[in-house]
């Protein structure tokens, strides 16, 4: 500060990291008894002891009073700082600064106190703002991911909400990759729970209310906050506890896992590594495993299937998305997806239809296989479980799904039927799908389309006329099959 620089200061010893709570001016040798700790003592040394023993004792009393440091102005009592006093301050790691020129102590105290009071006022304002923010989120029943995201924004640091099993419920990492934060999370979480880690910049507070604890809120390293990082976490934890009391008993995990599956299906993660780390953090192992995507059309719930599949070394996640029951299954590398397991799939036991994706050795392969499974699912007969591996065309169309030429082929071939169905409310696309599903048995195809044979044959004649195509020609049927498959789940 200019008021200090005018005195040509020199740091003689001690740490300058001590926090200055206040500035006090005194030449009394008994000043230590008047201090509360954290003060920066300004003095000319006029009343200080003149002997070495007295100076050593005086330095010890200041250190015992936890002063932040001592600034001694030379020229009034001492021409130089007494070596005994310097040595004593060094032993106590007490900051000692000398001023070679006269300084207006009043100017220095005014400047420092103004800064301290301004910081205290800012802290009060920040505390009020935080109270309003988190109290509002708690009373509004904001989802946990919103509370976690706001906490991360306020702290400018990664924030993780975990349950009692150290599984990650929600996280927000504005400045750091999620994979970096979550790598080895259970071990880090247990270390923080044991009280080891605050020195590394990590802080952890429990989320609890009325004697019940549900988990903990953890913040990674970040810059200091005006009200203190722990205070921010405690306010956020209170909001989460209020939300948990008001959630009606659903708990965090079902919603968290549903959002995770939705993020995977919707490609909401920019980096597969982040998604992989997030899956691992909820107990769904990815590395060194065999992964499958399972899709059931019309499923009302997948929770029972997920519970049945998550046995032993297997793990499953699931959610209902756009009317489809989507389940992700993780198996050890040496375990195959057998028929007994397939019978546990959502809807399989109740007459539903289930499509099973090919075995994937990585998350990237699983993501690439999912469109093909979703494309196949609506075509699986009721009460049947069918693997994508058994449907090579669906697998091929899925692999080429992003090729614009495939979409152009689909639109060009099916445009007359689409236009006819839209204008007249007919079901030509459905009839064509039934024919392609049972190309060798039109009686079965008619039954699958829920039409009488005569009406079904009339529809086929109309389709042939509109397309100007021979529906008995194998190459034509193959081209139509590709075109219909390319429309995807939303196009049917």
PDB file of N, CA, C and O in Angstrom, residues 134 137 141-153 159 161 169-173 217 240 251-260 262 278:
ATOM      1  N   UNK A 134     -30.078 -20.164  -1.866  1.00  0.00           N
ATOM      2  CA  UNK A 134     -30.268 -21.563  -1.496  1.00  0.00           C
ATOM      3  C   UNK A 134     -31.573 -21.799  -0.747  1.00  0.00           C
ATOM      4  O   UNK A 134     -32.163 -22.879  -0.873  1.00  0.00           O
ATOM      5  N   UNK A 137     -34.048 -22.119  -3.522  1.00  0.00           N
ATOM      6  CA  UNK A 137     -33.953 -23.416  -4.196  1.00  0.00           C
ATOM      7  C   UNK A 137     -34.550 -24.525  -3.338  1.00  0.00           C
ATOM      8  O   UNK A 137     -35.234 -25.420  -3.845  1.00  0.00           O
ATOM      9  N   UNK A 141     -38.150 -26.695  -4.066  1.00  0.00           N
ATOM     10  CA  UNK A 141     -37.951 -28.093  -4.411  1.00  0.00           C
ATOM     11  C   UNK A 141     -37.137 -28.278  -5.670  1.00  0.00           C
ATOM     12  O   UNK A 141     -37.409 -29.170  -6.480  1.00  0.00           O
ATOM     13  N   UNK A 142     -36.123 -27.425  -5.856  1.00  0.00           N
ATOM     14  CA  UNK A 142     -35.297 -27.506  -7.063  1.00  0.00           C
ATOM     15  C   UNK A 142     -34.611 -28.868  -7.147  1.00  0.00           C
ATOM     16  O   UNK A 142     -34.181 -29.415  -6.133  1.00  0.00           O
ATOM     17  N   UNK A 143     -34.495 -29.442  -8.337  1.00  0.00           N
ATOM     18  CA  UNK A 143     -33.796 -30.721  -8.491  1.00  0.00           C
ATOM     19  C   UNK A 143     -32.361 -30.620  -7.978  1.00  0.00           C
ATOM     20  O   UNK A 143     -31.748 -29.553  -8.012  1.00  0.00           O
ATOM     21  N   UNK A 144     -31.831 -31.743  -7.536  1.00  0.00           N
ATOM     22  CA  UNK A 144     -30.501 -31.727  -6.938  1.00  0.00           C
ATOM     23  C   UNK A 144     -29.451 -31.237  -7.929  1.00  0.00           C
ATOM     24  O   UNK A 144     -28.495 -30.552  -7.530  1.00  0.00           O
ATOM     25  N   UNK A 145     -29.608 -31.556  -9.207  1.00  0.00           N
ATOM     26  CA  UNK A 145     -28.587 -31.127 -10.167  1.00  0.00           C
ATOM     27  C   UNK A 145     -28.562 -29.602 -10.304  1.00  0.00           C
ATOM     28  O   UNK A 145     -27.502 -29.025 -10.589  1.00  0.00           O
ATOM     29  N   UNK A 146     -29.709 -28.952 -10.079  1.00  0.00           N
ATOM     30  CA  UNK A 146     -29.739 -27.483 -10.122  1.00  0.00           C
ATOM     31  C   UNK A 146     -29.005 -26.901  -8.921  1.00  0.00           C
ATOM     32  O   UNK A 146     -28.212 -25.963  -9.053  1.00  0.00           O
ATOM     33  N   UNK A 147     -29.246 -27.460  -7.742  1.00  0.00           N
ATOM     34  CA  UNK A 147     -28.559 -26.984  -6.529  1.00  0.00           C
ATOM     35  C   UNK A 147     -27.051 -27.191  -6.667  1.00  0.00           C
ATOM     36  O   UNK A 147     -26.258 -26.302  -6.340  1.00  0.00           O
ATOM     37  N   UNK A 148     -26.647 -28.351  -7.162  1.00  0.00           N
ATOM     38  CA  UNK A 148     -25.220 -28.642  -7.330  1.00  0.00           C
ATOM     39  C   UNK A 148     -24.601 -27.699  -8.354  1.00  0.00           C
ATOM     40  O   UNK A 148     -23.492 -27.182  -8.155  1.00  0.00           O
ATOM     41  N   UNK A 149     -25.313 -27.448  -9.442  1.00  0.00           N
ATOM     42  CA  UNK A 149     -24.777 -26.550 -10.470  1.00  0.00           C
ATOM     43  C   UNK A 149     -24.602 -25.131  -9.932  1.00  0.00           C
ATOM     44  O   UNK A 149     -23.594 -24.470 -10.199  1.00  0.00           O
ATOM     45  N   UNK A 150     -25.579 -24.643  -9.153  1.00  0.00           N
ATOM     46  CA  UNK A 150     -25.474 -23.299  -8.583  1.00  0.00           C
ATOM     47  C   UNK A 150     -24.338 -23.221  -7.573  1.00  0.00           C
ATOM     48  O   UNK A 150     -23.639 -22.215  -7.482  1.00  0.00           O
ATOM     49  N   UNK A 151     -24.152 -24.289  -6.803  1.00  0.00           N
ATOM     50  CA  UNK A 151     -23.045 -24.306  -5.840  1.00  0.00           C
ATOM     51  C   UNK A 151     -21.708 -24.228  -6.561  1.00  0.00           C
ATOM     52  O   UNK A 151     -20.806 -23.488  -6.147  1.00  0.00           O
ATOM     53  N   UNK A 152     -21.574 -24.974  -7.638  1.00  0.00           N
ATOM     54  CA  UNK A 152     -20.331 -24.943  -8.415  1.00  0.00           C
ATOM     55  C   UNK A 152     -20.102 -23.566  -9.026  1.00  0.00           C
ATOM     56  O   UNK A 152     -18.971 -23.076  -9.091  1.00  0.00           O
ATOM     57  N   UNK A 153     -21.176 -22.928  -9.464  1.00  0.00           N
ATOM     58  CA  UNK A 153     -21.043 -21.585 -10.049  1.00  0.00           C
ATOM     59  C   UNK A 153     -20.582 -20.583  -9.000  1.00  0.00           C
ATOM     60  O   UNK A 153     -19.693 -19.757  -9.251  1.00  0.00           O
ATOM     61  N   UNK A 159     -18.138 -29.481  -7.933  1.00  0.00           N
ATOM     62  CA  UNK A 159     -18.954 -29.848  -6.776  1.00  0.00           C
ATOM     63  C   UNK A 159     -19.619 -31.191  -7.066  1.00  0.00           C
ATOM     64  O   UNK A 159     -20.162 -31.403  -8.156  1.00  0.00           O
ATOM     65  N   UNK A 161     -22.242 -34.226  -5.404  1.00  0.00           N
ATOM     66  CA  UNK A 161     -23.171 -34.726  -4.391  1.00  0.00           C
ATOM     67  C   UNK A 161     -23.112 -36.246  -4.432  1.00  0.00           C
ATOM     68  O   UNK A 161     -23.332 -36.853  -5.482  1.00  0.00           O
ATOM     69  N   UNK A 169     -24.358 -38.765  -7.117  1.00  0.00           N
ATOM     70  CA  UNK A 169     -25.753 -38.484  -7.464  1.00  0.00           C
ATOM     71  C   UNK A 169     -25.827 -37.383  -8.504  1.00  0.00           C
ATOM     72  O   UNK A 169     -26.591 -37.443  -9.458  1.00  0.00           O
ATOM     73  N   UNK A 170     -25.039 -36.339  -8.327  1.00  0.00           N
ATOM     74  CA  UNK A 170     -25.005 -35.218  -9.262  1.00  0.00           C
ATOM     75  C   UNK A 170     -23.659 -34.541  -9.142  1.00  0.00           C
ATOM     76  O   UNK A 170     -23.019 -34.585  -8.089  1.00  0.00           O
ATOM     77  N   UNK A 171     -23.231 -33.903 -10.223  1.00  0.00           N
ATOM     78  CA  UNK A 171     -21.978 -33.158 -10.161  1.00  0.00           C
ATOM     79  C   UNK A 171     -21.996 -32.038 -11.180  1.00  0.00           C
ATOM     80  O   UNK A 171     -22.738 -32.080 -12.166  1.00  0.00           O
ATOM     81  N   UNK A 172     -21.202 -31.024 -10.911  1.00  0.00           N
ATOM     82  CA  UNK A 172     -21.010 -29.929 -11.860  1.00  0.00           C
ATOM     83  C   UNK A 172     -19.551 -29.540 -11.797  1.00  0.00           C
ATOM     84  O   UNK A 172     -18.995 -29.356 -10.713  1.00  0.00           O
ATOM     85  N   UNK A 173     -18.940 -29.459 -12.965  1.00  0.00           N
ATOM     86  CA  UNK A 173     -17.508 -29.180 -13.016  1.00  0.00           C
ATOM     87  C   UNK A 173     -17.248 -28.104 -14.060  1.00  0.00           C
ATOM     88  O   UNK A 173     -16.927 -28.406 -15.209  1.00  0.00           O
ATOM     89  N   UNK A 217     -21.970 -33.289   0.412  1.00  0.00           N
ATOM     90  CA  UNK A 217     -21.694 -32.357  -0.678  1.00  0.00           C
ATOM     91  C   UNK A 217     -20.201 -32.024  -0.605  1.00  0.00           C
ATOM     92  O   UNK A 217     -19.704 -31.623   0.449  1.00  0.00           O
ATOM     93  N   UNK A 240     -30.407 -28.883  -0.106  1.00  0.00           N
ATOM     94  CA  UNK A 240     -30.573 -30.274  -0.531  1.00  0.00           C
ATOM     95  C   UNK A 240     -31.347 -31.082   0.502  1.00  0.00           C
ATOM     96  O   UNK A 240     -32.171 -31.929   0.147  1.00  0.00           O
ATOM     97  N   UNK A 251     -36.222 -40.395  -3.271  1.00  0.00           N
ATOM     98  CA  UNK A 251     -34.776 -40.482  -3.158  1.00  0.00           C
ATOM     99  C   UNK A 251     -34.080 -39.887  -4.364  1.00  0.00           C
ATOM    100  O   UNK A 251     -34.702 -39.524  -5.374  1.00  0.00           O
ATOM    101  N   UNK A 252     -32.755 -39.775  -4.257  1.00  0.00           N
ATOM    102  CA  UNK A 252     -31.965 -39.175  -5.320  1.00  0.00           C
ATOM    103  C   UNK A 252     -31.676 -40.127  -6.469  1.00  0.00           C
ATOM    104  O   UNK A 252     -31.666 -39.725  -7.633  1.00  0.00           O
ATOM    105  N   UNK A 253     -31.405 -41.376  -6.161  1.00  0.00           N
ATOM    106  CA  UNK A 253     -30.813 -42.276  -7.138  1.00  0.00           C
ATOM    107  C   UNK A 253     -31.669 -42.521  -8.386  1.00  0.00           C
ATOM    108  O   UNK A 253     -31.134 -42.470  -9.508  1.00  0.00           O
ATOM    109  N   UNK A 254     -32.987 -42.795  -8.262  1.00  0.00           N
ATOM    110  CA  UNK A 254     -33.757 -43.067  -9.484  1.00  0.00           C
ATOM    111  C   UNK A 254     -33.701 -41.931 -10.493  1.00  0.00           C
ATOM    112  O   UNK A 254     -33.485 -42.158 -11.695  1.00  0.00           O
ATOM    113  N   UNK A 255     -33.881 -40.696 -10.012  1.00  0.00           N
ATOM    114  CA  UNK A 255     -33.838 -39.556 -10.937  1.00  0.00           C
ATOM    115  C   UNK A 255     -32.435 -39.378 -11.518  1.00  0.00           C
ATOM    116  O   UNK A 255     -32.274 -39.140 -12.724  1.00  0.00           O
ATOM    117  N   UNK A 256     -31.432 -39.504 -10.667  1.00  0.00           N
ATOM    118  CA  UNK A 256     -30.058 -39.326 -11.128  1.00  0.00           C
ATOM    119  C   UNK A 256     -29.711 -40.313 -12.227  1.00  0.00           C
ATOM    120  O   UNK A 256     -29.127 -39.950 -13.260  1.00  0.00           O
ATOM    121  N   UNK A 257     -30.083 -41.567 -12.039  1.00  0.00           N
ATOM    122  CA  UNK A 257     -29.734 -42.586 -13.030  1.00  0.00           C
ATOM    123  C   UNK A 257     -30.562 -42.437 -14.303  1.00  0.00           C
ATOM    124  O   UNK A 257     -30.079 -42.711 -15.401  1.00  0.00           O
ATOM    125  N   UNK A 258     -31.809 -41.990 -14.129  1.00  0.00           N
ATOM    126  CA  UNK A 258     -32.627 -41.742 -15.323  1.00  0.00           C
ATOM    127  C   UNK A 258     -32.012 -40.627 -16.175  1.00  0.00           C
ATOM    128  O   UNK A 258     -31.921 -40.733 -17.409  1.00  0.00           O
ATOM    129  N   UNK A 259     -31.574 -39.546 -15.520  1.00  0.00           N
ATOM    130  CA  UNK A 259     -30.949 -38.450 -16.258  1.00  0.00           C
ATOM    131  C   UNK A 259     -29.655 -38.900 -16.924  1.00  0.00           C
ATOM    132  O   UNK A 259     -29.310 -38.428 -18.021  1.00  0.00           O
ATOM    133  N   UNK A 260     -28.950 -39.817 -16.276  1.00  0.00           N
ATOM    134  CA  UNK A 260     -27.702 -40.313 -16.849  1.00  0.00           C
ATOM    135  C   UNK A 260     -27.972 -41.112 -18.118  1.00  0.00           C
ATOM    136  O   UNK A 260     -27.265 -40.962 -19.126  1.00  0.00           O
ATOM    137  N   UNK A 262     -30.621 -40.769 -20.019  1.00  0.00           N
ATOM    138  CA  UNK A 262     -31.095 -39.795 -21.009  1.00  0.00           C
ATOM    139  C   UNK A 262     -29.926 -39.052 -21.644  1.00  0.00           C
ATOM    140  O   UNK A 262     -29.939 -38.770 -22.852  1.00  0.00           O
ATOM    141  N   UNK A 278     -18.577 -40.828 -15.237  1.00  0.00           N
ATOM    142  CA  UNK A 278     -19.860 -40.624 -14.544  1.00  0.00           C
ATOM    143  C   UNK A 278     -20.574 -41.963 -14.329  1.00  0.00           C
ATOM    144  O   UNK A 278     -21.141 -42.204 -13.261  1.00  0.00           O
TER     145      UNK A 278
END
